[in-house]
Tab-separated table of C-alpha atoms in Angstrom:
chain	number	residue	atom	x	y	z
W	3	UNK	CA	26.779	-5.850	-19.406
W	4	UNK	CA	26.671	-8.790	-16.991
W	5	UNK	CA	24.596	-8.602	-13.835
W	6	UNK	CA	25.458	-10.832	-10.880
W	7	UNK	CA	23.139	-11.201	-7.918
W	8	UNK	CA	24.084	-12.557	-4.531
W	9	UNK	CA	23.128	-14.650	-2.820
W	10	UNK	CA	21.294	-16.960	-5.236
W	11	UNK	CA	19.022	-17.900	-2.360
W	12	UNK	CA	18.588	-17.042	1.287
W	13	UNK	CA	16.526	-18.266	4.217
W	14	UNK	CA	14.875	-15.821	6.576
W	15	UNK	CA	11.953	-15.453	8.938
W	16	UNK	CA	8.945	-13.165	8.956
W	17	UNK	CA	10.070	-9.812	10.357
W	18	UNK	CA	13.706	-10.208	9.344
W	19	UNK	CA	15.626	-7.562	7.440
W	20	UNK	CA	17.230	-8.928	4.292
W	21	UNK	CA	19.525	-7.439	1.687
W	22	UNK	CA	20.112	-8.688	-1.846
W	23	UNK	CA	23.107	-7.479	-3.813
W	24	UNK	CA	23.431	-6.922	-7.550
W	25	UNK	CA	26.769	-6.192	-9.206
W	26	UNK	CA	27.230	-4.874	-12.743
W	27	UNK	CA	30.231	-5.744	-14.890
W	28	UNK	CA	30.703	-2.051	-15.700
W	29	UNK	CA	29.561	1.303	-14.388
W	30	UNK	CA	25.844	1.707	-15.082
W	31	UNK	CA	25.231	4.831	-13.034
W	32	UNK	CA	21.871	4.311	-11.375
W	33	UNK	CA	20.208	2.622	-14.354
W	34	UNK	CA	19.110	-0.323	-12.262
W	35	UNK	CA	15.660	-1.782	-11.675
W	36	UNK	CA	14.355	-4.459	-9.317
W	37	UNK	CA	11.465	-6.863	-9.938
W	38	UNK	CA	9.628	-9.394	-7.802
W	39	UNK	CA	8.280	-12.581	-9.358
W	40	UNK	CA	5.878	-15.004	-7.741
W	41	UNK	CA	6.117	-18.497	-9.310
W	42	UNK	CA	3.822	-18.831	-12.313
W	43	UNK	CA	3.163	-15.099	-12.440
W	44	UNK	CA	4.553	-12.158	-14.380
W	45	UNK	CA	7.279	-10.052	-12.779
W	46	UNK	CA	6.244	-6.975	-10.863
W	47	UNK	CA	8.370	-3.825	-10.753
W	48	UNK	CA	9.524	-2.734	-7.300
W	49	UNK	CA	12.299	-0.174	-7.743
W	50	UNK	CA	13.491	1.841	-10.726
W	51	UNK	CA	16.477	4.158	-11.166
W	52	UNK	CA	18.197	2.263	-8.349
W	53	UNK	CA	16.248	3.833	-5.502
W	54	UNK	CA	12.829	5.060	-6.662
W	55	UNK	CA	9.887	3.094	-5.333
W	56	UNK	CA	7.326	2.097	-7.945
W	57	UNK	CA	3.795	3.280	-7.220
W	58	UNK	CA	1.900	0.962	-4.919
W	59	UNK	CA	4.970	-0.880	-3.625
W	60	UNK	CA	5.243	-1.017	0.182
W	61	UNK	CA	7.840	1.221	1.798
W	62	UNK	CA	9.591	-1.757	3.396
W	63	UNK	CA	11.307	-2.221	0.034
W	64	UNK	CA	14.323	0.024	-0.468
W	65	UNK	CA	16.844	0.195	-3.291
W	66	UNK	CA	20.315	1.658	-3.081
W	67	UNK	CA	23.679	1.908	-4.736
W	68	UNK	CA	25.153	3.327	-7.913
W	69	UNK	CA	27.940	2.585	-10.353
W	70	UNK	CA	28.474	-1.167	-10.160
W	71	UNK	CA	27.070	-2.169	-6.767
W	72	UNK	CA	23.405	-2.115	-5.840
W	73	UNK	CA	21.194	-3.416	-3.057
W	74	UNK	CA	17.574	-4.293	-2.489
W	75	UNK	CA	16.639	-4.269	1.181
W	76	UNK	CA	13.386	-5.543	2.655
W	77	UNK	CA	13.191	-4.024	6.116
W	78	UNK	CA	10.707	-6.447	7.681
W	79	UNK	CA	9.844	-9.554	5.687
W	80	UNK	CA	6.165	-10.282	5.274
W	81	UNK	CA	4.728	-13.693	4.276
W	82	UNK	CA	4.037	-12.482	0.729
W	83	UNK	CA	7.680	-11.452	0.257
W	84	UNK	CA	8.998	-15.020	0.138
W	85	UNK	CA	9.586	-15.286	-3.578
W	86	UNK	CA	12.214	-14.444	-6.223
W	87	UNK	CA	13.791	-11.078	-6.975
W	88	UNK	CA	15.653	-9.916	-10.098
W	89	UNK	CA	17.772	-6.900	-10.842
W	90	UNK	CA	17.875	-5.494	-14.376
W	91	UNK	CA	20.171	-2.903	-15.900
W	92	UNK	CA	18.674	-0.296	-18.245
W	93	UNK	CA	21.863	1.526	-19.142
W	94	UNK	CA	21.987	3.433	-22.404
W	95	UNK	CA	20.721	1.983	-25.638
W	96	UNK	CA	18.012	-0.323	-24.376
W	97	UNK	CA	20.177	-3.438	-24.514
W	98	UNK	CA	19.142	-4.851	-21.202
W	99	UNK	CA	20.140	-7.728	-18.963
W	100	UNK	CA	18.745	-9.303	-15.821
W	101	UNK	CA	20.560	-10.782	-12.890
W	102	UNK	CA	20.102	-14.507	-12.355
W	103	UNK	CA	17.639	-14.018	-9.517
W	104	UNK	CA	17.584	-14.382	-5.740
W	105	UNK	CA	15.079	-16.674	-4.079
W	106	UNK	CA	13.984	-15.669	-0.581
W	107	UNK	CA	12.793	-18.702	1.341
W	108	UNK	CA	11.189	-19.214	4.736
W	109	UNK	CA	13.583	-20.416	7.401
D	14	UNK	CA	-7.621	-1.122	-16.839
D	15	UNK	CA	-4.211	-1.447	-18.423
D	16	UNK	CA	-3.827	-4.952	-19.819
D	17	UNK	CA	-1.456	-6.952	-21.991
D	18	UNK	CA	-2.514	-10.348	-23.339
D	19	UNK	CA	-0.070	-12.598	-25.170
D	20	UNK	CA	-1.073	-15.335	-27.594
D	21	UNK	CA	0.398	-17.525	-30.289
D	22	UNK	CA	2.548	-19.856	-28.245
D	23	UNK	CA	2.620	-23.587	-28.831
D	24	UNK	CA	4.691	-26.619	-29.713
D	25	UNK	CA	6.982	-26.331	-32.726
D	26	UNK	CA	9.796	-28.450	-34.104
D	27	UNK	CA	13.371	-27.191	-34.187
D	28	UNK	CA	13.846	-24.996	-37.230
D	29	UNK	CA	10.202	-24.011	-37.270
D	30	UNK	CA	8.478	-20.668	-36.864
D	31	UNK	CA	5.919	-19.052	-34.599
D	32	UNK	CA	4.389	-15.596	-34.389
D	33	UNK	CA	3.516	-14.275	-30.981
D	34	UNK	CA	1.014	-11.486	-30.483
D	35	UNK	CA	0.426	-9.125	-27.588
D	36	UNK	CA	-2.908	-7.325	-27.490
D	37	UNK	CA	-2.904	-4.202	-25.362
D	38	UNK	CA	-5.755	-2.221	-23.864
D	39	UNK	CA	-6.250	0.611	-21.405
D	40	UNK	CA	-3.455	2.814	-22.745
D	41	UNK	CA	-2.220	4.361	-25.974
D	42	UNK	CA	0.251	1.899	-27.456
D	43	UNK	CA	1.840	4.516	-29.714
D	44	UNK	CA	3.140	6.391	-26.666
D	45	UNK	CA	5.357	3.591	-25.343
D	46	UNK	CA	8.417	1.544	-26.026
D	47	UNK	CA	7.553	-2.148	-25.667
D	48	UNK	CA	9.560	-5.242	-24.772
D	49	UNK	CA	9.529	-9.021	-24.966
D	50	UNK	CA	11.095	-10.949	-22.094
D	51	UNK	CA	11.320	-14.732	-21.821
D	52	UNK	CA	11.814	-17.277	-19.077
D	53	UNK	CA	12.979	-20.818	-19.762
D	54	UNK	CA	11.510	-23.538	-17.521
D	55	UNK	CA	12.969	-23.233	-14.024
D	56	UNK	CA	15.298	-20.422	-15.095
D	57	UNK	CA	15.566	-16.682	-14.696
D	58	UNK	CA	14.310	-13.818	-16.803
D	59	UNK	CA	15.971	-12.983	-20.110
D	60	UNK	CA	15.285	-9.730	-21.928
D	61	UNK	CA	14.778	-10.443	-25.647
D	62	UNK	CA	13.960	-7.269	-27.556
D	63	UNK	CA	12.782	-3.649	-27.357
D	64	UNK	CA	10.932	-1.575	-29.951
D	65	UNK	CA	10.307	2.152	-29.929
D	66	UNK	CA	7.005	3.913	-30.388
D	67	UNK	CA	6.894	3.941	-34.194
D	68	UNK	CA	8.870	0.769	-34.793
D	69	UNK	CA	11.909	2.529	-36.230
D	70	UNK	CA	14.294	1.401	-33.465
D	71	UNK	CA	14.712	-2.218	-32.381
D	72	UNK	CA	17.257	-3.758	-30.051
D	73	UNK	CA	17.742	-7.519	-29.749
D	74	UNK	CA	19.656	-9.816	-27.438
D	75	UNK	CA	22.489	-11.432	-29.403
D	76	UNK	CA	21.052	-14.948	-29.163
D	77	UNK	CA	17.988	-14.071	-31.277
D	78	UNK	CA	19.458	-11.589	-33.762
D	79	UNK	CA	18.691	-12.602	-37.322
D	80	UNK	CA	16.031	-15.095	-36.210
D	81	UNK	CA	13.449	-13.035	-34.324
D	82	UNK	CA	11.717	-9.887	-35.561
D	83	UNK	CA	9.657	-7.549	-33.424
D	84	UNK	CA	6.953	-5.371	-34.933
D	85	UNK	CA	3.945	-3.401	-33.864
D	86	UNK	CA	0.629	-2.129	-35.202
D	87	UNK	CA	-0.381	0.826	-33.082
D	88	UNK	CA	-3.711	1.180	-34.854
D	89	UNK	CA	-4.553	-2.410	-33.943
D	90	UNK	CA	-3.146	-2.049	-30.416
D	91	UNK	CA	-0.868	-4.999	-31.004
D	92	UNK	CA	2.750	-6.040	-30.626
D	93	UNK	CA	4.244	-9.014	-32.437
D	94	UNK	CA	7.265	-11.292	-32.265
D	95	UNK	CA	8.045	-13.337	-35.353
D	96	UNK	CA	10.306	-16.221	-34.366
D	97	UNK	CA	12.073	-18.178	-37.107
D	98	UNK	CA	14.716	-20.924	-37.053
D	99	UNK	CA	13.588	-21.872	-33.578
D	100	UNK	CA	15.941	-23.828	-31.353
D	101	UNK	CA	15.336	-26.066	-28.357
D	102	UNK	CA	16.888	-23.352	-26.175
D	103	UNK	CA	14.152	-20.901	-27.239
D	104	UNK	CA	11.690	-22.924	-25.164
D	105	UNK	CA	10.269	-20.477	-22.622
D	106	UNK	CA	7.350	-18.457	-21.420
D	107	UNK	CA	7.349	-15.228	-23.420
D	108	UNK	CA	6.088	-12.063	-21.737
D	109	UNK	CA	5.329	-8.750	-23.398
D	110	UNK	CA	5.842	-5.672	-21.267
D	111	UNK	CA	5.223	-1.954	-21.466
D	112	UNK	CA	8.245	0.263	-20.970
D	113	UNK	CA	7.758	3.255	-18.732
D	114	UNK	CA	10.081	6.255	-19.038
D	115	UNK	CA	10.788	8.528	-16.113
D	116	UNK	CA	12.846	11.709	-16.390
D	117	UNK	CA	14.947	12.983	-13.508
D	118	UNK	CA	16.527	16.433	-13.511
D	119	UNK	CA	19.957	17.259	-12.224
D	120	UNK	CA	21.076	20.352	-10.387
D	121	UNK	CA	22.525	22.003	-13.497
D	122	UNK	CA	19.658	21.697	-15.937
D	123	UNK	CA	20.764	18.276	-17.102
D	124	UNK	CA	18.277	15.439	-17.230
D	125	UNK	CA	18.307	11.669	-17.361
D	126	UNK	CA	15.731	9.241	-18.744
D	127	UNK	CA	15.151	6.004	-16.889
D	128	UNK	CA	13.318	3.054	-18.385
D	129	UNK	CA	11.699	0.101	-16.690
D	130	UNK	CA	8.991	-2.435	-17.523
D	131	UNK	CA	5.944	-1.388	-15.549
D	132	UNK	CA	3.109	-3.524	-16.945
D	133	UNK	CA	3.440	-7.155	-17.980
D	134	UNK	CA	1.236	-9.732	-19.632
D	135	UNK	CA	0.745	-13.192	-18.156
D	136	UNK	CA	2.879	-14.814	-20.836
D	137	UNK	CA	2.517	-17.410	-23.572
D	138	UNK	CA	4.427	-20.692	-23.644
D	139	UNK	CA	6.654	-21.677	-26.537
D	140	UNK	CA	7.982	-25.227	-26.649
D	141	UNK	CA	10.553	-26.187	-29.255
D	142	UNK	CA	10.919	-29.938	-29.426
D	143	UNK	CA	10.998	-32.772	-31.917
């Protein structure tokens, strides 16, 4: 299963609302997770099962979608949100794939 | 505190071998699936392999099948990745991660298990170069 994120990068300002899209090459139901990675650090889970917020993650992060098309929306960008985000499918038999990543940069 | 600490990375020549270890603490290893994920320099994340709680089920990305072997020792609170026939393209930071399972119930008594990697180590660097 191939995962394609768009855009690969985006520029935004503090307080902006941004949406990242992830498309699967086949129907994966809602077996879709989102991670945030700060450079030089391990990834951090944000959203699992397409729309469930991981414990401790701020409510400005929201996941949506099902089937082949998914979104990660950050409602009001904070300074610490300018980093890279990955989607990951967890459909069926634990053969997983990540999207290529989306870098959110300061405008 | 839940913690994963990888070790064993280093510089190896193409065709060589390395064994990575992941020492876990703060939780019962035998209760969780575990994963290895890697990240080549300047590139994105690549899932490598999953192993179930007792080591009887293993799933590998195609690019490492036949060369890498995952194993675990629950009594020693450790996860391993034996990497043989290493290639230049295996150069990466290797992360171990705990797999969390969440069950959601449908309206008709059906249920669905969702998996995601909820705790990660800081990674160990593997460089394959002559």
